[in-house]
C-alpha positions as CSV (number, residue, x, y, z in Angstrom):
1,X,-12.8,-13.5,6.5
2,X,-11.1,-12.8,3.1
3,X,-13.0,-15.7,1.7
4,X,-16.4,-14.5,3.0
5,X,-15.6,-11.0,1.9
6,X,-14.8,-12.3,-1.6
7,X,-18.0,-14.3,-1.7
8,X,-20.0,-11.2,-0.5
9,X,-18.4,-9.2,-3.2
10,X,-19.4,-11.7,-5.9
11,X,-23.1,-12.0,-4.9
12,X,-23.7,-9.0,-2.7
13,X,-24.2,-11.2,0.3
14,X,-24.0,-10.4,4.0
15,X,-21.8,-13.2,5.3
16,X,-19.3,-10.9,7.0
17,X,-22.1,-9.0,8.9
18,X,-23.7,-12.3,9.9
19,X,-20.4,-13.6,11.2
20,X,-19.5,-10.5,13.2
21,X,-23.0,-9.9,14.5
22,X,-23.0,-7.0,17.0
23,X,-19.3,-6.5,16.4
24,X,-20.0,-5.2,12.9
25,X,-20.1,-1.5,12.5
26,X,-20.0,0.9,9.5
27,X,-18.9,3.8,11.8
28,X,-15.7,5.4,10.3
29,X,-14.6,6.4,13.8
30,X,-14.5,2.8,15.2
31,X,-11.0,1.4,15.6
32,X,-9.7,-2.1,16.3
33,X,-6.7,-1.9,18.7
34,X,-4.1,-4.6,18.2
35,X,-1.3,-5.1,20.7
36,X,1.7,-7.4,20.0
37,X,5.2,-8.0,18.8
38,X,6.1,-8.1,15.1
39,X,9.4,-9.8,14.3
40,X,9.0,-9.4,10.5
41,X,7.0,-7.5,7.9
42,X,4.4,-10.1,6.9
43,X,1.6,-8.7,9.2
44,X,2.1,-5.2,7.7
45,X,1.8,-6.7,4.2
46,X,-1.3,-8.5,5.3
47,X,-2.8,-5.2,6.5
48,X,-1.9,-3.5,3.2
49,X,-3.4,-6.4,1.2
50,X,-6.6,-6.3,3.3
51,X,-7.1,-2.6,2.7
52,X,-6.2,-2.7,-1.0
53,X,-8.0,-5.9,-2.1
54,X,-10.7,-6.4,0.7
55,X,-11.5,-2.8,1.8
56,X,-15.0,-3.9,2.7
57,X,-13.8,-6.0,5.6
58,X,-13.4,-3.0,7.9
59,X,-16.6,-3.8,9.7
60,X,-14.8,-4.4,13.0
61,X,-13.0,-1.1,12.8
62,X,-9.9,0.6,11.3
63,X,-6.7,-1.0,12.7
64,X,-4.9,0.9,15.4
65,X,-1.7,-1.0,16.2
66,X,0.6,-0.8,19.2
67,X,3.5,-3.0,18.0
68,X,7.0,-3.9,19.3
69,X,9.2,-4.2,16.2
70,X,12.9,-4.0,15.3
71,X,14.2,-0.6,14.4
72,X,15.5,-1.5,11.0
73,X,11.9,-2.7,10.0
74,X,10.5,0.6,11.1
75,X,13.2,2.5,9.2
76,X,12.4,0.5,6.1
77,X,8.6,1.2,6.2
78,X,9.0,4.9,7.2
79,X,12.0,5.8,5.0
80,X,11.6,9.5,4.5
81,X,13.4,9.3,1.1
82,X,10.2,7.6,-0.2
83,X,8.5,10.9,0.2
84,X,11.2,12.6,-1.9
85,X,11.3,10.2,-4.9
86,X,12.8,6.9,-3.8
87,X,10.7,4.1,-5.3
88,X,9.7,1.1,-3.3
89,X,6.3,-0.5,-3.3
90,X,5.7,-1.6,0.3
91,X,7.0,1.6,2.0
92,X,5.1,3.7,-0.5
93,X,1.8,2.0,0.1
94,X,2.4,1.9,3.8
95,X,3.0,5.6,4.0
96,X,-0.1,6.4,1.9
97,X,-2.3,4.2,4.0
98,X,-1.0,4.6,7.6
99,X,0.1,7.2,10.1
100,X,2.9,6.1,12.4
101,X,5.1,7.2,15.3
102,X,7.5,5.8,17.8
103,X,6.2,5.8,21.4
104,X,9.2,4.4,23.3
105,X,12.0,1.8,23.1
106,X,12.6,-1.3,25.2
107,X,15.7,-3.4,25.7
108,X,15.9,-6.3,23.2
109,X,17.1,-8.6,25.9
110,X,13.6,-8.4,27.5
111,X,12.3,-10.5,24.5
112,X,12.9,-14.2,23.8
113,X,14.3,-15.8,21.8
114,X,17.5,-13.7,21.7
115,X,19.0,-13.2,18.2
116,X,22.4,-12.8,16.7
117,X,22.8,-9.7,14.5
118,X,23.2,-10.4,10.8
119,X,26.6,-9.4,9.5
120,X,25.2,-8.3,6.1
121,X,22.5,-6.1,7.6
122,X,22.5,-2.5,6.4
123,X,23.7,0.1,8.9
124,X,20.9,1.5,11.0
125,X,20.5,4.9,12.6
126,X,18.4,3.2,15.3
127,X,19.9,1.4,18.3
128,X,20.1,-2.3,17.5
129,X,20.1,-3.1,21.2
130,X,16.5,-1.9,21.5
131,X,13.1,-2.8,20.1
132,X,10.6,0.0,19.4
133,X,7.0,0.4,20.5
134,X,5.3,2.1,17.6
135,X,1.7,3.2,17.0
136,X,0.5,2.4,13.4
137,X,-3.0,3.7,12.6
138,X,-4.9,3.5,9.3
139,X,-5.6,6.9,8.0
140,X,-9.2,8.0,8.0
141,X,-9.1,9.0,4.4
142,X,-7.9,6.6,1.7
143,X,-5.5,7.9,-0.9
144,X,-8.0,7.3,-3.6
145,X,-11.6,5.8,-3.9
146,X,-11.5,2.2,-2.7
147,X,-12.4,0.7,-6.1
148,X,-9.2,2.3,-7.4
149,X,-6.9,0.8,-4.7
150,X,-5.9,-2.3,-6.7
151,X,-5.0,0.0,-9.6
152,X,-2.8,2.1,-7.2
153,X,-1.1,-1.1,-6.0
154,X,-0.3,-2.1,-9.6
155,X,0.8,1.5,-10.4
156,X,3.5,1.3,-7.7
157,X,4.8,-2.1,-8.9
158,X,8.3,-1.8,-10.2
159,X,7.4,-3.4,-13.5
160,X,5.0,-0.6,-14.1
161,X,7.2,2.3,-13.0
162,X,10.8,2.3,-11.9
163,X,12.7,5.3,-10.5
164,X,14.2,6.0,-14.0
165,X,11.1,5.4,-16.0
166,X,10.1,8.5,-18.1
167,X,6.6,9.3,-17.0
168,X,5.0,10.7,-20.3
169,X,6.4,8.0,-22.7
170,X,5.2,5.3,-20.2
171,X,1.7,6.8,-19.8
172,X,1.3,7.3,-23.5
173,X,1.8,3.5,-23.9
174,X,-1.6,3.3,-22.1
175,X,-3.3,6.4,-23.4
176,X,-1.7,7.7,-26.6
177,X,-1.4,11.5,-26.7
178,X,-2.1,12.0,-23.0
179,X,1.3,13.7,-22.5
180,X,-0.2,17.0,-23.7
181,X,-2.4,17.1,-20.6
182,X,0.6,16.8,-18.3
183,X,2.8,19.2,-20.2
184,X,0.1,21.9,-20.3
185,X,-1.0,21.2,-16.7
186,X,-4.6,20.8,-17.9
187,X,-7.1,17.9,-18.0
188,X,-9.7,16.9,-20.6
189,X,-13.0,18.6,-20.1
190,X,-14.8,15.4,-19.2
191,X,-12.4,14.3,-16.5
192,X,-14.0,12.3,-13.6
193,X,-13.9,15.1,-11.0
194,X,-14.5,13.1,-7.8
195,X,-11.2,11.3,-8.1
196,X,-9.0,14.4,-8.2
197,X,-8.9,17.0,-5.5
198,X,-7.8,20.6,-5.1
199,X,-5.7,19.4,-2.1
200,X,-3.6,17.1,-4.3
201,X,0.1,17.9,-4.5
202,X,0.9,20.0,-7.5
203,X,3.0,18.4,-10.2
204,X,6.2,20.0,-11.3
205,X,6.6,21.3,-14.9
206,X,6.4,18.0,-16.8
207,X,8.4,17.2,-19.9
208,X,9.0,14.1,-21.9
209,X,12.2,13.7,-19.9
210,X,10.6,13.8,-16.4
211,X,11.3,10.5,-14.6
212,X,9.2,8.8,-12.0
213,X,12.0,9.3,-9.4
214,X,11.7,13.1,-10.0
215,X,8.3,13.1,-8.2
216,X,7.6,13.0,-4.5
217,X,5.3,10.4,-3.1
218,X,2.4,12.8,-3.0
219,X,3.1,13.9,-6.6
220,X,3.1,10.3,-7.7
221,X,-0.3,9.9,-6.1
222,X,-1.5,13.1,-7.9
223,X,-0.2,11.7,-11.2
224,X,-2.1,8.4,-10.6
225,X,-5.3,10.2,-9.7
226,X,-5.1,12.3,-12.9
227,X,-4.3,9.3,-15.0
228,X,-7.3,7.2,-13.8
229,X,-9.6,10.2,-14.0
230,X,-9.1,10.8,-17.8
231,X,-12.1,9.7,-19.9
232,X,-9.8,7.5,-22.1
233,X,-8.7,5.5,-19.0
234,X,-11.5,2.9,-19.0
235,X,-10.8,2.1,-22.6
236,X,-7.1,1.6,-22.2
237,X,-5.5,-1.7,-21.3
238,X,-4.2,-0.6,-17.9
239,X,-7.0,-2.1,-15.8
240,X,-7.0,-5.4,-17.7
241,X,-3.2,-5.7,-17.4
242,X,-3.6,-5.1,-13.6
243,X,-6.3,-7.7,-13.3
244,X,-4.1,-10.3,-15.1
245,X,-1.3,-9.6,-12.6
246,X,-3.3,-9.7,-9.4
247,X,-2.0,-11.9,-6.6
248,X,-3.8,-15.3,-6.2
249,X,-5.6,-14.4,-3.0
250,X,-7.2,-11.4,-4.8
251,X,-8.6,-13.4,-7.7
252,X,-9.8,-16.6,-6.1
253,X,-10.0,-18.3,-2.7
254,X,-9.6,-22.1,-2.4
255,X,-11.0,-24.3,0.3
256,X,-8.0,-26.6,0.0
257,X,-5.8,-25.7,3.0
258,X,-2.7,-26.9,1.2
259,X,-3.3,-24.4,-1.6
260,X,-4.6,-21.4,0.3
261,X,-1.4,-19.9,1.3
262,X,-1.2,-16.3,2.5
263,X,1.0,-15.1,-0.4
264,X,2.2,-12.2,1.7
265,X,5.3,-11.9,-0.5
266,X,3.3,-11.4,-3.6
267,X,2.7,-7.8,-2.5
268,X,6.3,-7.1,-3.5
269,X,9.3,-9.5,-3.2
270,X,11.8,-7.2,-4.8
271,X,11.8,-4.5,-2.2
272,X,11.2,-6.5,1.0
273,X,13.8,-6.4,3.8
274,X,15.5,-9.6,4.7
275,X,13.4,-10.8,7.6
276,X,15.1,-12.9,10.4
277,X,13.3,-16.1,11.3
278,X,13.5,-15.3,15.0
279,X,13.2,-12.1,17.0
């Protein structure tokens, strides 16, 4: 479907609609319920990639998952310190795109194959003798307009911002002189208004010493939306730099099965958990 969606995007075709037939729907209330077990994080990364790079492929509904997963994976994705300033790409995007909750837990022994606990695994607050049934649902409202999602993905990449990156000096590498708008708390008069919202989290008092890790997740999102709404943004090299760093599946799709790998890890290798081969 990614290939068909990519081709439709290039020539404004209707291949996806023709493939899905009566299953296709543009209703924002339609959901696609998925039940299963998830021993690793690849499927979550696949969902994030699909929303970020192929958002037009939601014709069969927004995903509503009921998934059995290990507790430490759930902890990684829903780490509350991400909301407070910790910087990791996958959990940040996951928490911006999805709602989530634990429904119940089930004994791990009920699932095969049994696994041996890794000795180097980080301590977990969740019971390692159980797996957790969780409900993961795509939020009805995207964190930004869909055409800006790839920019948001690149914005959260660690090579763009790290926890200790000073915000204003970094942004001024893209738009010289933009720091004055953050320090004064104002925006240029010809800002693109439909990107920003009065409901966006308020930024703290910004100085040239404010670091990315000083901002909460919602404040990072506010900063991004203000940045891309400034009139100088479309002339700055941020978009072209993002496009040159897109993962392979977002730039071309190859018919050769040997070369059309999923590239799940291209979302972010550096902050992925160590995933066991077996559950």
